[in-house]
mmCIF file of C-alpha atoms and ligand atoms in Angstrom:
data_model
loop_
_atom_site.group_PDB
_atom_site.id
_atom_site.type_symbol
_atom_site.label_atom_id
_atom_site.label_comp_id
_atom_site.label_asym_id
_atom_site.label_seq_id
_atom_site.Cartn_x
_atom_site.Cartn_y
_atom_site.Cartn_z
ATOM 1 C CA MET A 294 49.626 17.177 25.605
ATOM 2 C CA GLN A 295 47.863 20.351 26.695
ATOM 3 C CA LEU A 296 45.924 18.256 29.206
ATOM 4 C CA LEU A 297 49.107 16.946 30.784
ATOM 5 C CA LYS A 298 50.655 20.426 30.800
ATOM 6 C CA ASN A 299 47.648 21.871 32.614
ATOM 7 C CA ILE A 300 47.696 19.143 35.202
ATOM 8 C CA LEU A 301 51.435 19.000 35.770
ATOM 9 C CA ASN A 302 51.310 22.613 36.969
ATOM 10 C CA THR A 303 49.087 21.648 39.890
ATOM 11 C CA ASP A 304 49.623 20.121 43.307
ATOM 12 C CA LEU A 305 47.625 16.997 42.508
ATOM 13 C CA GLY A 306 50.803 14.925 42.754
ATOM 14 C CA ASN A 307 50.543 11.416 41.376
ATOM 15 C CA ILE A 308 46.751 11.521 41.131
ATOM 16 C CA GLN A 309 46.957 12.386 37.457
ATOM 17 C CA GLU A 310 49.271 9.426 36.752
ATOM 18 C CA LYS A 311 46.943 7.082 38.595
ATOM 19 C CA VAL A 312 43.953 8.316 36.612
ATOM 20 C CA ILE A 313 45.758 8.182 33.275
ATOM 21 C CA ASP A 314 46.962 4.627 34.041
ATOM 22 C CA GLY A 315 43.461 3.588 35.185
ATOM 23 C CA HIS A 316 44.480 2.949 38.804
ATOM 24 C CA ARG A 317 42.058 3.338 41.684
ATOM 25 C CA LEU A 318 42.214 6.489 43.828
ATOM 26 C CA ASP A 319 42.304 6.131 47.616
ATOM 27 C CA SER A 320 40.933 8.143 50.498
ATOM 28 C CA GLU A 321 43.938 10.501 50.662
ATOM 29 C CA ASP A 322 43.685 11.223 46.943
ATOM 30 C CA GLY A 323 40.023 12.071 47.401
ATOM 31 C CA ILE A 324 40.722 14.499 50.258
ATOM 32 C CA ARG A 325 43.500 16.116 48.222
ATOM 33 C CA LEU A 326 41.104 16.625 45.327
ATOM 34 C CA PHE A 327 38.569 18.335 47.611
ATOM 35 C CA GLU A 328 41.316 20.551 49.060
ATOM 36 C CA SER A 329 42.629 21.594 45.661
ATOM 37 C CA PRO A 330 41.278 24.825 44.143
ATOM 38 C CA ASP A 331 42.333 23.665 40.675
ATOM 39 C CA ILE A 332 38.926 22.913 39.229
ATOM 40 C CA LEU A 333 40.248 22.815 35.654
ATOM 41 C CA ALA A 334 42.814 20.115 36.450
ATOM 42 C CA ILE A 335 40.222 18.084 38.370
ATOM 43 C CA GLY A 336 37.705 18.590 35.581
ATOM 44 C CA ASN A 337 40.222 17.534 32.899
ATOM 45 C CA LEU A 338 40.908 14.292 34.731
ATOM 46 C CA ALA A 339 37.214 13.609 35.292
ATOM 47 C CA ASN A 340 36.548 14.326 31.631
ATOM 48 C CA LEU A 341 39.215 11.810 30.646
ATOM 49 C CA VAL A 342 37.464 9.090 32.662
ATOM 50 C CA ARG A 343 34.030 10.189 31.420
ATOM 51 C CA GLU A 344 35.102 9.900 27.788
ATOM 52 C CA ARG A 345 36.832 6.584 28.435
ATOM 53 C CA ILE A 346 33.559 5.120 29.733
ATOM 54 C CA ASN A 347 30.878 7.024 27.835
ATOM 55 C CA LYS A 348 32.681 8.451 24.810
ATOM 56 C CA ASN A 349 30.940 11.620 23.600
ATOM 57 C CA ARG A 350 27.461 10.531 24.677
ATOM 58 C CA ALA A 351 25.272 12.664 26.951
ATOM 59 C CA TYR A 352 22.211 10.831 28.200
ATOM 60 C CA TYR A 353 18.746 12.148 29.001
ATOM 61 C CA ILE A 354 15.396 10.529 29.715
ATOM 62 C CA ILE A 355 11.767 11.515 29.198
ATOM 63 C CA ASN A 356 10.340 11.009 32.654
ATOM 64 C CA ARG A 357 7.912 12.316 35.226
ATOM 65 C CA HIS A 358 8.346 12.673 38.975
ATOM 66 C CA ILE A 359 5.422 11.952 41.303
ATOM 67 C CA ASN A 360 5.738 12.779 45.016
ATOM 68 C CA TYR A 361 2.719 10.873 46.349
ATOM 69 C CA THR A 362 2.763 12.298 49.893
ATOM 70 C CA ASN A 363 4.700 14.879 51.873
ATOM 71 C CA ILE A 364 3.533 13.490 55.221
ATOM 72 C CA CYS A 365 6.619 12.092 56.919
ATOM 73 C CA LYS A 366 7.383 10.890 60.424
ATOM 74 C CA ASN A 367 11.138 11.549 60.085
ATOM 75 C CA ARG A 368 11.241 15.346 59.666
ATOM 76 C CA CYS A 369 14.917 15.580 58.709
ATOM 77 C CA LYS A 370 16.405 19.010 59.411
ATOM 78 C CA PHE A 371 17.426 19.539 55.781
ATOM 79 C CA CYS A 372 13.977 18.792 54.365
ATOM 80 C CA ALA A 373 11.492 21.545 53.484
ATOM 81 C CA PHE A 374 9.123 19.158 51.716
ATOM 82 C CA SER A 375 7.833 17.093 54.649
ATOM 83 C CA ARG A 376 4.839 17.883 56.864
ATOM 84 C CA ASP A 377 3.194 16.384 59.924
ATOM 85 C CA ASN A 378 -0.108 14.628 59.326
ATOM 86 C CA ASP A 379 -2.272 17.493 60.588
ATOM 87 C CA GLU A 380 -0.102 20.373 59.395
ATOM 88 C CA GLU A 381 -1.202 22.906 56.798
ATOM 89 C CA GLY A 382 -0.046 21.889 53.332
ATOM 90 C CA ALA A 383 0.092 18.164 54.151
ATOM 91 C CA TYR A 384 -1.178 15.985 51.297
ATOM 92 C CA GLN A 385 -1.484 12.375 50.264
ATOM 93 C CA MET A 386 -2.505 11.331 46.753
ATOM 94 C CA SER A 387 -5.088 8.635 46.151
ATOM 95 C CA ILE A 388 -4.234 5.816 43.743
ATOM 96 C CA LYS A 389 -6.610 7.492 41.264
ATOM 97 C CA GLU A 390 -4.756 10.813 41.482
ATOM 98 C CA ILE A 391 -1.447 9.015 40.959
ATOM 99 C CA LEU A 392 -2.853 7.190 37.930
ATOM 100 C CA ASP A 393 -4.162 10.499 36.527
ATOM 101 C CA LYS A 394 -0.697 12.052 36.865
ATOM 102 C CA ALA A 395 0.892 8.963 35.311
ATOM 103 C CA SER A 396 -1.538 9.047 32.385
ATOM 104 C CA GLN A 397 -0.289 12.524 31.393
ATOM 105 C CA ILE A 398 3.061 11.024 30.433
ATOM 106 C CA ILE A 399 1.553 8.866 27.743
ATOM 107 C CA HIS A 400 1.194 12.008 25.611
ATOM 108 C CA GLU A 401 4.711 13.045 26.486
ATOM 109 C CA LYS A 402 6.270 9.751 25.276
ATOM 110 C CA ALA A 403 7.846 9.256 28.701
ATOM 111 C CA THR A 404 9.476 5.939 29.490
ATOM 112 C CA GLU A 405 9.929 6.344 33.255
ATOM 113 C CA LEU A 406 7.951 7.299 36.328
ATOM 114 C CA HIS A 407 10.065 8.393 39.295
ATOM 115 C CA ILE A 408 7.940 8.030 42.441
ATOM 116 C CA VAL A 409 9.050 8.959 45.971
ATOM 117 C CA GLY A 410 7.392 10.344 49.077
ATOM 118 C CA GLY A 411 7.557 10.798 52.843
ATOM 119 C CA LEU A 412 7.234 8.053 55.463
ATOM 120 C CA HIS A 413 3.488 8.182 56.093
ATOM 121 C CA PRO A 414 2.719 6.988 59.617
ATOM 122 C CA GLU A 415 -0.630 5.382 58.740
ATOM 123 C CA LEU A 416 -0.538 3.973 55.205
ATOM 124 C CA GLY A 417 -0.002 0.212 55.002
ATOM 125 C CA LEU A 418 2.046 -1.811 52.526
ATOM 126 C CA ASP A 419 -1.131 -2.585 50.521
ATOM 127 C CA TYR A 420 -1.314 1.066 49.379
ATOM 128 C CA TYR A 421 2.188 0.898 47.889
ATOM 129 C CA VAL A 422 1.656 -2.510 46.276
ATOM 130 C CA GLU A 423 -1.645 -1.314 44.795
ATOM 131 C CA MET A 424 0.020 1.882 43.551
ATOM 132 C CA ILE A 425 2.750 -0.017 41.691
ATOM 133 C CA GLY A 426 0.402 -2.793 40.539
ATOM 134 C CA SER A 427 -2.197 -0.463 39.084
ATOM 135 C CA ILE A 428 0.344 1.755 37.299
ATOM 136 C CA HIS A 429 2.067 -1.323 35.897
ATOM 137 C CA GLU A 430 -1.205 -2.837 34.730
ATOM 138 C CA ARG A 431 -2.299 0.364 32.991
ATOM 139 C CA PHE A 432 1.121 1.348 31.548
ATOM 140 C CA PRO A 433 3.081 -1.898 31.227
ATOM 141 C CA HIS A 434 5.757 -0.334 28.991
ATOM 142 C CA VAL A 435 6.675 2.411 31.454
ATOM 143 C CA HIS A 436 9.551 1.672 33.839
ATOM 144 C CA ILE A 437 8.566 2.405 37.440
ATOM 145 C CA GLN A 438 11.526 3.676 39.446
ATOM 146 C CA ALA A 439 10.115 4.160 42.907
ATOM 147 C CA PHE A 440 10.779 4.317 46.649
ATOM 148 C CA THR A 441 14.133 5.211 48.169
ATOM 149 C CA ALA A 442 15.862 2.686 50.427
ATOM 150 C CA VAL A 443 14.444 4.752 53.320
ATOM 151 C CA GLU A 444 10.878 4.114 52.165
ATOM 152 C CA ILE A 445 11.559 0.412 51.531
ATOM 153 C CA ALA A 446 12.940 -0.007 55.076
ATOM 154 C CA HIS A 447 9.854 1.825 56.417
ATOM 155 C CA PHE A 448 7.467 -0.459 54.473
ATOM 156 C CA ALA A 449 9.300 -3.509 55.883
ATOM 157 C CA ASP A 450 8.976 -2.040 59.352
ATOM 158 C CA ILE A 451 5.229 -1.368 59.172
ATOM 159 C CA SER A 452 4.409 -4.697 57.524
ATOM 160 C CA GLY A 453 6.602 -6.863 59.754
ATOM 161 C CA MET A 454 8.208 -8.331 56.631
ATOM 162 C CA SER A 455 11.914 -8.512 55.842
ATOM 163 C CA ILE A 456 13.518 -6.075 53.381
ATOM 164 C CA TYR A 457 13.842 -8.980 50.941
ATOM 165 C CA GLU A 458 10.140 -9.949 51.197
ATOM 166 C CA THR A 459 9.035 -6.331 50.895
ATOM 167 C CA LEU A 460 11.129 -5.722 47.791
ATOM 168 C CA LYS A 461 10.039 -9.031 46.266
ATOM 169 C CA LYS A 462 6.374 -8.134 46.748
ATOM 170 C CA LEU A 463 6.858 -4.733 45.102
ATOM 171 C CA LYS A 464 8.951 -6.231 42.296
ATOM 172 C CA ASP A 465 6.237 -8.797 41.594
ATOM 173 C CA ALA A 466 3.724 -5.925 41.409
ATOM 174 C CA GLY A 467 5.828 -4.153 38.750
ATOM 175 C CA LEU A 468 8.515 -2.123 40.512
ATOM 176 C CA GLY A 469 11.446 -1.797 38.099
ATOM 177 C CA SER A 470 14.277 -0.153 40.052
ATOM 178 C CA LEU A 471 15.055 2.049 43.060
ATOM 179 C CA PRO A 472 16.056 5.726 42.929
ATOM 180 C CA GLY A 473 19.149 6.750 44.864
ATOM 181 C CA GLY A 474 17.643 9.086 47.476
ATOM 182 C CA GLY A 475 17.856 8.927 51.243
ATOM 183 C CA ALA A 476 21.584 8.140 51.385
ATOM 184 C CA GLU A 477 22.362 11.699 52.613
ATOM 185 C CA VAL A 478 25.880 11.292 54.094
ATOM 186 C CA PHE A 479 26.612 7.930 55.719
ATOM 187 C CA SER A 480 28.562 9.456 58.671
ATOM 188 C CA THR A 481 26.849 8.503 61.953
ATOM 189 C CA ASP A 482 27.639 11.916 63.492
ATOM 190 C CA VAL A 483 26.123 13.836 60.579
ATOM 191 C CA ARG A 484 23.002 11.648 60.627
ATOM 192 C CA LYS A 485 22.652 12.077 64.401
ATOM 193 C CA GLU A 486 22.677 15.829 63.903
ATOM 194 C CA LEU A 487 20.561 16.175 60.744
ATOM 195 C CA CYS A 488 18.295 13.159 60.471
ATOM 196 C CA PRO A 489 18.323 11.165 63.711
ATOM 197 C CA GLU A 490 15.106 9.300 62.843
ATOM 198 C CA LYS A 491 16.418 8.074 59.516
ATOM 199 C CA LEU A 492 17.823 4.583 58.938
ATOM 200 C CA SER A 493 21.607 4.293 59.344
ATOM 201 C CA GLY A 494 24.071 4.383 56.464
ATOM 202 C CA GLU A 495 24.654 0.635 56.893
ATOM 203 C CA GLU A 496 20.911 -0.015 56.691
ATOM 204 C CA TRP A 497 20.677 2.089 53.505
ATOM 205 C CA LEU A 498 23.532 0.087 51.975
ATOM 206 C CA ASN A 499 22.009 -3.223 53.099
ATOM 207 C CA THR A 500 18.672 -2.354 51.526
ATOM 208 C CA MET A 501 20.448 -1.600 48.245
ATOM 209 C CA ARG A 502 22.451 -4.829 48.556
ATOM 210 C CA THR A 503 19.201 -6.792 48.933
ATOM 211 C CA ALA A 504 17.633 -5.040 45.928
ATOM 212 C CA HIS A 505 20.704 -5.755 43.786
ATOM 213 C CA ASN A 506 20.708 -9.407 44.863
ATOM 214 C CA LEU A 507 17.073 -9.582 43.771
ATOM 215 C CA GLY A 508 18.135 -8.412 40.306
ATOM 216 C CA MET A 509 16.900 -4.831 40.732
ATOM 217 C CA ARG A 510 19.196 -1.967 39.732
ATOM 218 C CA SER A 511 19.341 1.297 41.653
ATOM 219 C CA ASN A 512 20.999 4.699 41.779
ATOM 220 C CA ALA A 513 23.032 6.250 44.576
ATOM 221 C CA THR A 514 23.084 9.811 45.886
ATOM 222 C CA MET A 515 24.892 11.990 48.404
ATOM 223 C CA LEU A 516 23.475 15.169 49.907
ATOM 224 C CA TYR A 517 26.306 17.710 50.176
ATOM 225 C CA GLY A 518 26.838 21.334 51.140
ATOM 226 C CA HIS A 519 25.652 21.266 54.794
ATOM 227 C CA ILE A 520 27.750 20.169 57.813
ATOM 228 C CA GLU A 521 29.700 17.319 56.221
ATOM 229 C CA SER A 522 33.521 17.311 56.053
ATOM 230 C CA HIS A 523 35.744 16.324 53.135
ATOM 231 C CA LYS A 524 36.397 13.070 54.966
ATOM 232 C CA ASP A 525 32.662 12.376 55.341
ATOM 233 C CA ARG A 526 32.231 12.857 51.593
ATOM 234 C CA ILE A 527 35.112 10.560 50.690
ATOM 235 C CA ASN A 528 34.016 7.874 53.177
ATOM 236 C CA HIS A 529 30.554 8.009 51.622
ATOM 237 C CA LEU A 530 31.968 7.538 48.113
ATOM 238 C CA LEU A 531 34.219 4.686 49.254
ATOM 239 C CA LYS A 532 31.263 2.853 50.853
ATOM 240 C CA LEU A 533 29.343 3.141 47.593
ATOM 241 C CA ARG A 534 32.357 1.914 45.623
ATOM 242 C CA GLU A 535 32.759 -1.045 47.972
ATOM 243 C CA LEU A 536 29.135 -2.143 47.550
ATOM 244 C CA GLN A 537 29.384 -1.650 43.794
ATOM 245 C CA ASP A 538 32.420 -3.959 43.722
ATOM 246 C CA GLU A 539 30.267 -6.553 45.469
ATOM 247 C CA THR A 540 26.974 -6.294 43.534
ATOM 248 C CA GLY A 541 27.494 -4.169 40.413
ATOM 249 C CA GLY A 542 23.891 -3.048 40.906
ATOM 250 C CA PHE A 543 24.284 0.746 40.889
ATOM 251 C CA MET A 544 23.644 2.559 37.619
ATOM 252 C CA SER A 545 24.455 6.173 38.400
ATOM 253 C CA PHE A 546 25.737 8.428 41.146
ATOM 254 C CA ILE A 547 23.908 11.716 41.655
ATOM 255 C CA PRO A 548 25.338 14.298 44.088
ATOM 256 C CA LEU A 549 22.438 16.338 45.531
ATOM 257 C CA ALA A 550 23.177 20.006 46.278
ATOM 258 C CA PHE A 551 21.650 21.062 49.604
ATOM 259 C CA HIS A 552 18.971 23.762 49.292
ATOM 260 C CA PRO A 553 18.546 25.501 52.664
ATOM 261 C CA LYS A 554 15.418 27.666 52.168
ATOM 262 C CA ASN A 555 12.435 26.799 54.430
ATOM 263 C CA THR A 556 14.464 24.126 56.262
ATOM 264 C CA ASP A 557 15.726 24.048 59.862
ATOM 265 C CA LEU A 558 19.111 24.984 58.355
ATOM 266 C CA LYS A 559 17.818 28.075 56.569
ATOM 267 C CA ASP A 560 20.810 30.176 57.676
ATOM 268 C CA PHE A 561 23.141 28.013 55.581
ATOM 269 C CA SER A 562 24.245 29.309 52.175
ATOM 270 C CA SER A 563 23.345 27.544 48.965
ATOM 271 C CA THR A 564 26.178 25.530 47.458
ATOM 272 C CA ALA A 565 28.666 27.371 45.251
ATOM 273 C CA GLY A 566 29.196 26.408 41.611
ATOM 274 C CA MET A 567 32.772 25.407 42.448
ATOM 275 C CA LEU A 568 31.580 22.808 44.969
ATOM 276 C CA ASP A 569 28.843 21.547 42.642
ATOM 277 C CA LEU A 570 31.383 20.916 39.878
ATOM 278 C CA LYS A 571 33.891 19.378 42.290
ATOM 279 C CA MET A 572 31.315 16.941 43.696
ATOM 280 C CA LEU A 573 30.481 15.721 40.198
ATOM 281 C CA ALA A 574 34.095 15.527 39.000
ATOM 282 C CA ILE A 575 35.418 13.893 42.175
ATOM 283 C CA GLY A 576 32.458 11.489 42.118
ATOM 284 C CA ARG A 577 33.547 10.511 38.587
ATOM 285 C CA LEU A 578 37.163 10.039 39.694
ATOM 286 C CA MET A 579 36.497 8.056 42.888
ATOM 287 C CA LEU A 580 33.659 5.859 41.598
ATOM 288 C CA ASP A 581 35.655 4.053 38.942
ATOM 289 C CA ASN A 582 33.154 1.163 38.944
ATOM 290 C CA PHE A 583 30.061 3.329 38.265
ATOM 291 C CA ASP A 584 29.058 3.672 34.620
ATOM 292 C CA HIS A 585 27.253 6.987 35.001
ATOM 293 C CA ILE A 586 27.495 10.301 36.842
ATOM 294 C CA LYS A 587 24.315 12.312 36.724
ATOM 295 C CA ALA A 588 23.862 16.061 37.174
ATOM 296 C CA PHE A 589 20.319 16.691 38.411
ATOM 297 C CA TRP A 590 19.693 20.020 36.644
ATOM 298 C CA ILE A 591 16.774 20.762 38.964
ATOM 299 C CA MET A 592 19.274 21.155 41.820
ATOM 300 C CA ILE A 593 22.377 22.697 40.236
ATOM 301 C CA GLY A 594 20.666 24.739 37.531
ATOM 302 C CA ILE A 595 20.517 24.299 33.787
ATOM 303 C CA LYS A 596 23.642 26.350 33.013
ATOM 304 C CA LEU A 597 25.926 24.463 35.385
ATOM 305 C CA ALA A 598 24.443 21.109 34.333
ATOM 306 C CA GLN A 599 25.462 21.977 30.774
ATOM 307 C CA ILE A 600 29.030 22.860 31.810
ATOM 308 C CA SER A 601 29.237 19.716 33.955
ATOM 309 C CA LEU A 602 29.173 17.618 30.769
ATOM 310 C CA SER A 603 32.883 18.550 30.518
ATOM 311 C CA PHE A 604 33.553 17.801 34.203
ATOM 312 C CA GLY A 605 32.794 14.088 34.436
ATOM 313 C CA VAL A 606 29.043 14.073 33.876
ATOM 314 C CA ASP A 607 27.447 11.958 31.143
ATOM 315 C CA ASP A 608 23.770 12.212 32.139
ATOM 316 C CA ILE A 609 21.571 15.209 32.895
ATOM 317 C CA ASP A 610 18.448 13.318 34.015
ATOM 318 C CA GLY A 611 15.322 14.295 32.145
ATOM 319 C CA THR A 612 12.206 16.261 31.530
ATOM 320 C CA VAL A 613 11.124 15.657 35.194
ATOM 321 C CA ALA A 614 7.746 17.421 34.661
ATOM 322 C CA GLU A 615 7.005 18.087 38.337
ATOM 323 C CA GLU A 616 9.358 18.271 41.298
ATOM 324 C CA ARG A 617 8.442 19.229 44.832
ATOM 325 C CA ILE A 618 11.332 18.282 47.150
ATOM 326 C CA THR A 619 13.919 20.784 45.883
ATOM 327 C CA HIS A 620 11.370 23.431 44.967
ATOM 328 C CA SER A 621 9.981 23.423 48.530
ATOM 329 C CA ALA A 622 13.556 24.248 49.593
ATOM 330 C CA GLY A 623 13.905 27.238 47.278
ATOM 331 C CA ALA A 624 15.117 25.836 43.942
ATOM 332 C CA GLU A 625 14.686 28.489 41.277
ATOM 333 C CA THR A 626 14.970 26.146 38.307
ATOM 334 C CA PRO A 627 11.852 25.454 36.200
ATOM 335 C CA GLU A 628 9.841 22.350 37.120
ATOM 336 C CA ALA A 629 10.288 20.810 33.697
ATOM 337 C CA LEU A 630 12.336 20.992 30.493
ATOM 338 C CA THR A 631 11.141 19.997 27.036
ATOM 339 C CA VAL A 632 13.002 17.390 25.012
ATOM 340 C CA ASP A 633 14.057 20.087 22.530
ATOM 341 C CA GLU A 634 15.500 22.209 25.338
ATOM 342 C CA ILE A 635 17.471 19.262 26.730
ATOM 343 C CA LYS A 636 18.742 18.245 23.311
ATOM 344 C CA SER A 637 19.881 21.711 22.362
ATOM 345 C CA LEU A 638 21.640 22.327 25.668
ATOM 346 C CA ILE A 639 23.568 19.082 25.097
ATOM 347 C CA GLU A 640 24.287 19.864 21.439
ATOM 348 C CA GLU A 641 25.738 23.272 22.365
ATOM 349 C CA THR A 642 28.490 21.407 24.269
ATOM 350 C CA GLY A 643 29.452 19.322 21.238
ATOM 351 C CA ARG A 644 28.195 16.125 22.879
ATOM 352 C CA GLU A 645 25.814 13.614 21.282
ATOM 353 C CA PRO A 646 22.372 13.673 22.940
ATOM 354 C CA VAL A 647 21.210 10.101 23.576
ATOM 355 C CA GLU A 648 17.715 9.402 24.815
ATOM 356 C CA ARG A 649 17.869 6.475 27.221
ATOM 357 C CA ASP A 650 15.456 4.370 29.212
ATOM 358 C CA THR A 651 15.919 3.908 32.948
ATOM 359 C CA LEU A 652 18.415 1.059 32.448
ATOM 360 C CA TYR A 653 20.509 3.128 29.991
ATOM 361 C CA ASN A 654 19.333 1.357 26.853
ATOM 362 C CA ARG A 655 19.416 3.747 23.899
ATOM 363 C CA ILE A 656 15.988 4.783 22.573
ATOM 364 C CA ASN A 657 15.918 5.558 18.880
HETATM 365 O O1 V47 B 12 16.119 11.625 49.534
HETATM 366 C C1 V47 B 12 15.852 16.445 50.746
HETATM 367 C C2 V47 B 12 17.220 15.006 49.158
HETATM 368 C C3 V47 B 12 16.308 13.348 47.879
HETATM 369 C C4 V47 B 12 16.698 18.375 50.289
HETATM 370 O O2 V47 B 12 17.868 8.347 41.697
HETATM 371 C C5 V47 B 12 17.287 17.448 49.441
HETATM 372 O O3 V47 B 12 17.848 9.250 39.721
HETATM 373 C C6 V47 B 12 18.552 19.101 48.473
HETATM 374 O O4 V47 B 12 16.942 11.279 45.608
HETATM 375 N N1 V47 B 12 18.049 20.045 49.284
HETATM 376 C C7 V47 B 12 15.230 13.080 46.826
HETATM 377 N N2 V47 B 12 18.215 17.795 48.537
HETATM 378 C C8 V47 B 12 15.749 13.323 45.409
HETATM 379 C C9 V47 B 12 16.534 12.154 44.889
HETATM 380 C C10 V47 B 12 16.820 12.034 43.429
HETATM 381 C C11 V47 B 12 16.689 13.133 42.613
HETATM 382 C C12 V47 B 12 16.958 12.982 41.254
HETATM 383 C C13 V47 B 12 17.282 11.775 40.708
HETATM 384 C C14 V47 B 12 17.399 10.675 41.550
HETATM 385 C C15 V47 B 12 17.722 9.332 40.966
HETATM 386 C C16 V47 B 12 17.172 10.789 42.917
HETATM 387 O O5 V47 B 12 16.508 14.755 47.961
HETATM 388 C C17 V47 B 12 16.011 12.975 49.294
HETATM 389 C C18 V47 B 12 17.055 13.775 50.029
HETATM 390 O O6 V47 B 12 18.280 13.096 50.017
HETATM 391 N N3 V47 B 12 16.754 16.253 49.768
HETATM 392 N N4 V47 B 12 15.811 17.747 51.077
HETATM 393 C C19 V47 B 12 17.110 19.734 50.191
HETATM 394 N N5 V47 B 12 16.619 20.687 51.013
HETATM 395 FE FE1 SF4 B 13 10.984 12.530 55.220
HETATM 396 FE FE2 SF4 B 13 12.672 12.129 53.182
HETATM 397 FE FE3 SF4 B 13 12.074 14.633 53.968
HETATM 398 FE FE4 SF4 B 13 13.584 13.071 55.553
HETATM 399 S S1 SF4 B 13 14.140 13.807 53.461
HETATM 400 S S2 SF4 B 13 11.822 14.341 56.210
HETATM 401 S S3 SF4 B 13 12.679 11.051 55.171
HETATM 402 S S4 SF4 B 13 10.644 13.166 53.084
#
């Protein structure tokens, strides 16, 4: 009753009825939600959907990130992580170094390796296949979530193989699923301005479609808080929803808060907490066919990630253990959290902490 009272006092019109009745929101609803300052009403609605799908559960995972190289031929304007081949600070890990990093997780009881990097102009497909194959051989029980759609399209390009053949080869070597990075904002104008060298939004979606058709799951992201409009954000979400209707292959949606420090957009401000919460809550409301909305605590901070569990979020990612992309761009969060820290920050919200594997199976 209190929920309805709170919402009826807002200008959200029939959005609340649609959500309560389980009807799909459209583009205009989405824009209206972004324009509304009523974060509590939006959050209440998102929480309703979150609890309908995920009850009181709050998921986390014991994982480790490995960023195997920062050498990248794209040099997107929003990226502080990438370097040219001969630039100071450029690095590329050998397979042995990657295996050494992976072996640390055995002691940490991790179930997932999250591996992404830049588009190296000289490495061939063999390097990536060997990387996945040797990790899989040595740690067969660890799920390897690796390579954004951007990297997959790059590997196809350098090897002269199709996206399908490239993914199949990596899957046969032990690749388990794809992370959601590289989607940025699908708008052609935004991409032209911020990442003209990057694959198009349609190509990103097609790569994901191919992965899903091959039986591989993936995540989806959206980079927000730069030059994108409300309409760009909603169009992005609708494209994801459309592909999800077709394949059902996405597991979670993760909005990525833009960090401007050390980038070509360094004069931009960091995202405000209001926008961070709105992106998560509106993501929950628009993506009615996604099971999970994830707050990446590395990007929005531990305190807001905790609060977001009442604003549509049911997953706060994991221990992470080492993260370079956001920290190069000025993130002030720690590089890792312990399992006890994650569990207690969830428990403080009254939610049930559930350790999951990459595919959202419960780990006891
Ligand atoms: O692809 C680059 C973005 C992504 C910046 O799938 C930036 O579970 C903020 O995709 N500020 C990599 N973001 C991270 C990523 C991710 C993270 C956590 C979980 C998952 C998942 C995926 O980070 C890149 C790019 O879109 N990015 N620069 C920046 N300055
Ligand atoms: Fe390269 Fe990815 Fe950074 Fe763009 S965001 S410059 S593709 S590492």
